[in-house]
Short mmCIF file of N, CA and C in Angstrom, two decimals:
data_model
loop_
_atom_site.label_atom_id
_atom_site.label_comp_id
_atom_site.label_asym_id
_atom_site.label_seq_id
_atom_site.Cartn_x
_atom_site.Cartn_y
_atom_site.Cartn_z
N MET A 1 -25.36 10.03 -8.03
CA MET A 1 -25.90 9.12 -6.61
C MET A 1 -25.48 9.34 -5.75
N SER A 2 -25.99 9.12 -4.73
CA SER A 2 -24.80 8.91 -3.40
C SER A 2 -24.74 7.72 -3.75
N SER A 3 -23.77 7.29 -1.71
CA SER A 3 -23.51 5.58 -1.85
C SER A 3 -24.75 5.23 -1.03
N ASN A 4 -25.30 5.96 -0.50
CA ASN A 4 -26.51 5.23 0.33
C ASN A 4 -27.37 4.87 -0.49
N THR A 5 -27.34 5.58 -1.77
CA THR A 5 -28.85 5.02 -2.87
C THR A 5 -27.75 3.80 -3.43
N ASN A 6 -26.83 3.77 -3.80
CA ASN A 6 -26.03 2.67 -4.52
C ASN A 6 -26.30 1.27 -3.39
N ILE A 7 -26.36 1.27 -2.07
CA ILE A 7 -26.32 0.59 -1.23
C ILE A 7 -27.53 0.09 -1.54
N ALA A 8 -28.54 1.11 -1.22
CA ALA A 8 -30.16 0.51 -1.66
C ALA A 8 -30.24 -0.24 -2.50
N ILE A 9 -30.24 0.30 -3.80
CA ILE A 9 -30.40 -0.23 -4.98
C ILE A 9 -29.76 -1.70 -5.05
N ASP A 10 -28.29 -1.79 -4.77
CA ASP A 10 -28.24 -3.13 -4.80
C ASP A 10 -28.74 -4.29 -4.20
N ASN A 11 -29.47 -3.85 -3.19
CA ASN A 11 -30.26 -5.21 -2.28
C ASN A 11 -31.86 -5.12 -2.96
N MET A 12 -31.62 -4.42 -4.17
CA MET A 12 -33.32 -4.46 -4.80
C MET A 12 -33.25 -5.45 -6.10
N HIS A 13 -34.56 -6.13 -6.43
CA HIS A 13 -34.90 -6.67 -7.80
C HIS A 13 -34.24 -5.68 -8.52
N PRO A 14 -33.68 -6.09 -9.99
CA PRO A 14 -32.80 -5.48 -10.90
C PRO A 14 -34.30 -4.84 -11.55
N GLY A 15 -34.92 -5.33 -11.62
CA GLY A 15 -36.29 -4.45 -12.41
C GLY A 15 -36.62 -3.15 -11.91
N VAL A 16 -36.70 -3.37 -10.25
CA VAL A 16 -36.82 -2.04 -9.34
C VAL A 16 -36.00 -1.22 -9.06
N ALA A 17 -34.94 -1.48 -9.05
CA ALA A 17 -33.93 -0.49 -9.49
C ALA A 17 -33.29 0.10 -10.87
N ARG A 18 -33.60 -0.62 -11.57
CA ARG A 18 -34.03 0.26 -13.32
C ARG A 18 -34.82 1.13 -13.35
N ASP A 19 -35.77 0.92 -12.49
CA ASP A 19 -37.27 2.21 -12.84
C ASP A 19 -36.68 2.82 -11.56
N GLN A 20 -36.13 2.91 -10.73
CA GLN A 20 -35.58 4.01 -9.79
C GLN A 20 -34.59 4.98 -10.22
N ILE A 21 -33.36 4.11 -11.04
CA ILE A 21 -32.41 5.07 -11.81
C ILE A 21 -33.37 5.93 -12.81
N ASN A 22 -33.99 5.14 -13.35
CA ASN A 22 -34.47 5.52 -14.57
C ASN A 22 -35.61 6.14 -14.52
N GLU A 23 -36.45 6.61 -13.26
CA GLU A 23 -37.47 7.28 -12.84
C GLU A 23 -38.62 7.06 -13.58
N THR A 24 -39.11 5.70 -13.91
CA THR A 24 -40.20 5.71 -15.12
C THR A 24 -41.08 5.66 -14.31
N HIS A 25 -41.36 5.16 -13.28
CA HIS A 25 -42.53 5.53 -12.18
C HIS A 25 -42.82 6.34 -11.19
N ASN A 26 -42.29 7.51 -11.46
CA ASN A 26 -41.86 9.06 -10.93
C ASN A 26 -43.56 9.31 -10.61
N MET A 27 -44.41 8.80 -9.58
CA MET A 27 -45.41 9.35 -9.54
C MET A 27 -45.71 11.24 -9.38
N SER A 28 -44.99 11.80 -8.65
CA SER A 28 -44.93 13.25 -8.93
C SER A 28 -44.89 13.78 -9.96
N LYS A 29 -44.15 13.46 -10.72
CA LYS A 29 -43.72 13.92 -11.91
C LYS A 29 -45.08 13.94 -13.04
N VAL A 30 -45.76 12.67 -12.68
CA VAL A 30 -47.04 12.17 -13.92
C VAL A 30 -47.79 13.10 -12.98
N ALA A 31 -48.15 13.35 -11.77
CA ALA A 31 -49.42 13.71 -11.02
C ALA A 31 -49.07 15.37 -11.35
N SER A 32 -48.35 16.02 -11.56
CA SER A 32 -48.05 17.38 -12.18
C SER A 32 -48.14 17.72 -13.63
N THR A 33 -47.85 16.61 -14.08
CA THR A 33 -47.55 17.16 -15.79
C THR A 33 -48.89 16.60 -16.27
N GLY A 34 -49.52 15.40 -15.64
CA GLY A 34 -51.03 14.52 -16.39
C GLY A 34 -50.44 13.48 -16.97
N LEU A 35 -51.35 12.44 -17.26
CA LEU A 35 -51.06 11.89 -18.01
C LEU A 35 -51.58 12.21 -19.70
N PRO A 36 -50.74 12.00 -20.51
CA PRO A 36 -51.00 12.19 -22.15
C PRO A 36 -52.68 11.81 -22.15
N GLN A 37 -53.54 12.42 -23.07
CA GLN A 37 -54.48 11.88 -23.37
C GLN A 37 -54.87 11.66 -24.59
N PRO A 38 -55.94 10.38 -24.96
CA PRO A 38 -55.81 10.44 -26.28
C PRO A 38 -56.40 11.14 -27.20
N PRO A 39 -56.71 11.31 -28.14
CA PRO A 39 -57.29 12.65 -28.73
C PRO A 39 -58.81 12.00 -28.70
N VAL A 40 -59.91 13.06 -28.44
CA VAL A 40 -61.01 12.58 -28.61
C VAL A 40 -61.83 12.15 -30.30
N GLN A 41 -62.43 11.02 -30.37
CA GLN A 41 -62.65 10.85 -31.46
C GLN A 41 -64.44 10.91 -31.52
N GLN A 42 -64.83 10.94 -32.33
CA GLN A 42 -66.35 10.98 -32.77
C GLN A 42 -66.44 10.07 -32.69
N LYS A 43 -67.99 9.45 -31.94
CA LYS A 43 -68.51 8.16 -32.23
C LYS A 43 -69.60 8.06 -33.50
N LYS A 44 -69.62 7.06 -34.38
CA LYS A 44 -70.10 6.94 -35.51
C LYS A 44 -71.08 6.10 -35.59
N PRO A 45 -72.74 6.19 -35.78
CA PRO A 45 -73.25 5.20 -35.63
C PRO A 45 -72.94 4.07 -36.42
N VAL A 46 -73.50 2.86 -35.75
CA VAL A 46 -72.74 1.62 -36.17
C VAL A 46 -73.58 1.34 -37.23
N SER A 47 -73.38 1.15 -38.38
CA SER A 47 -73.64 0.89 -39.38
C SER A 47 -73.88 -0.71 -39.81
N GLU A 48 -72.99 -1.38 -39.46
CA GLU A 48 -72.52 -2.96 -40.02
C GLU A 48 -73.25 -4.05 -38.63
N ASP A 49 -73.68 -5.04 -39.46
CA ASP A 49 -74.27 -5.83 -38.44
C ASP A 49 -73.36 -6.72 -37.42
N MET A 50 -73.71 -6.39 -36.46
CA MET A 50 -73.21 -6.70 -35.15
C MET A 50 -73.11 -8.51 -34.89
N TYR A 51 -74.16 -9.19 -35.30
CA TYR A 51 -74.31 -10.28 -35.34
C TYR A 51 -74.29 -11.11 -36.62
N PRO A 52 -73.78 -11.26 -37.45
CA PRO A 52 -74.03 -11.65 -38.50
C PRO A 52 -74.57 -13.27 -38.44
N ALA A 53 -73.87 -13.97 -38.11
CA ALA A 53 -73.74 -15.66 -37.81
C ALA A 53 -75.19 -15.87 -37.39
N GLY A 54 -75.97 -14.88 -36.01
CA GLY A 54 -77.38 -15.53 -35.53
C GLY A 54 -77.97 -14.83 -36.65
N ILE A 55 -77.91 -13.86 -37.39
CA ILE A 55 -79.02 -13.59 -38.27
C ILE A 55 -79.37 -14.58 -39.62
N ARG A 56 -78.32 -15.00 -40.10
CA ARG A 56 -77.76 -16.21 -40.99
C ARG A 56 -78.59 -17.29 -40.42
N ALA A 57 -78.13 -17.55 -39.29
CA ALA A 57 -79.05 -18.78 -38.66
C ALA A 57 -80.66 -18.54 -38.46
N ILE A 58 -81.23 -17.37 -38.20
CA ILE A 58 -81.97 -17.46 -38.04
C ILE A 58 -83.12 -17.13 -39.81
N GLU A 59 -82.11 -16.82 -40.60
CA GLU A 59 -82.92 -16.78 -41.71
C GLU A 59 -82.69 -17.68 -42.43
N ASN A 60 -81.51 -18.89 -42.54
CA ASN A 60 -81.47 -20.29 -42.67
C ASN A 60 -82.64 -21.03 -41.95
N MET A 61 -82.38 -21.37 -40.85
CA MET A 61 -83.15 -22.23 -40.01
C MET A 61 -84.33 -21.79 -38.87
N GLY A 62 -84.63 -20.79 -39.29
CA GLY A 62 -85.78 -20.01 -38.00
C GLY A 62 -87.20 -20.41 -38.65
N SER A 63 -87.87 -20.69 -37.46
CA SER A 63 -89.58 -20.78 -38.02
C SER A 63 -90.00 -19.53 -39.08
N ALA A 64 -91.24 -19.28 -39.45
CA ALA A 64 -91.34 -18.50 -40.31
C ALA A 64 -91.84 -17.22 -39.39
N GLU A 65 -91.88 -17.62 -38.44
CA GLU A 65 -92.47 -16.56 -37.53
C GLU A 65 -90.93 -15.82 -36.62
N GLN A 66 -90.15 -16.60 -36.56
CA GLN A 66 -89.03 -15.88 -36.26
C GLN A 66 -88.43 -15.13 -37.44
N VAL A 67 -88.59 -15.36 -38.43
CA VAL A 67 -87.89 -14.65 -39.61
C VAL A 67 -88.50 -13.54 -39.65
N SER A 68 -90.09 -13.76 -39.77
CA SER A 68 -90.65 -12.54 -39.54
C SER A 68 -90.56 -11.11 -38.74
N GLN A 69 -90.43 -12.05 -37.54
CA GLN A 69 -89.84 -10.68 -36.63
C GLN A 69 -88.75 -10.62 -36.60
N LEU A 70 -87.81 -11.28 -37.48
CA LEU A 70 -86.41 -10.61 -37.44
C LEU A 70 -86.38 -9.66 -38.68
N HIS A 71 -87.17 -9.84 -39.73
CA HIS A 71 -87.37 -8.31 -40.81
C HIS A 71 -87.92 -7.32 -40.31
N LYS A 72 -88.57 -7.39 -38.83
CA LYS A 72 -89.67 -6.13 -38.36
C LYS A 72 -88.59 -5.68 -37.77
N MET A 73 -87.75 -6.20 -37.04
CA MET A 73 -86.53 -5.65 -35.89
C MET A 73 -85.57 -4.90 -37.10
N GLU A 74 -85.33 -5.88 -37.96
CA GLU A 74 -84.12 -5.04 -38.76
C GLU A 74 -84.62 -3.81 -39.64
N GLN A 75 -86.28 -3.55 -40.01
CA GLN A 75 -86.44 -2.49 -40.66
C GLN A 75 -86.84 -1.43 -39.32
N GLY A 76 -87.04 -1.90 -38.13
CA GLY A 76 -87.31 -0.82 -36.85
C GLY A 76 -88.46 -0.85 -36.91
N VAL A 77 -89.35 -1.92 -37.29
CA VAL A 77 -90.89 -1.60 -37.16
C VAL A 77 -91.18 -2.58 -35.67
N LYS A 78 -91.56 -1.60 -34.31
CA LYS A 78 -92.30 -2.29 -33.07
C LYS A 78 -93.60 -3.09 -33.16
N ASN A 79 -93.58 -3.92 -32.51
CA ASN A 79 -94.62 -4.90 -32.24
C ASN A 79 -95.57 -4.19 -31.88
#
């Protein structure tokens, strides 16, 4: 590093100076190489119940009409 760079780094916040020395935020490198991409995961159909507490509440405290409508929804029957 040149002395001009050292003077500039001496006047910076320690975190910023460390980033510049380590080049952790070198955007030109990131732009040329691209960010690492996570592997593509196949989406699986959801088989588990997303709202078990709500279903239990309807089963235990709902009216007969609500319970009937819930069972129809669970079986995939349209009104």
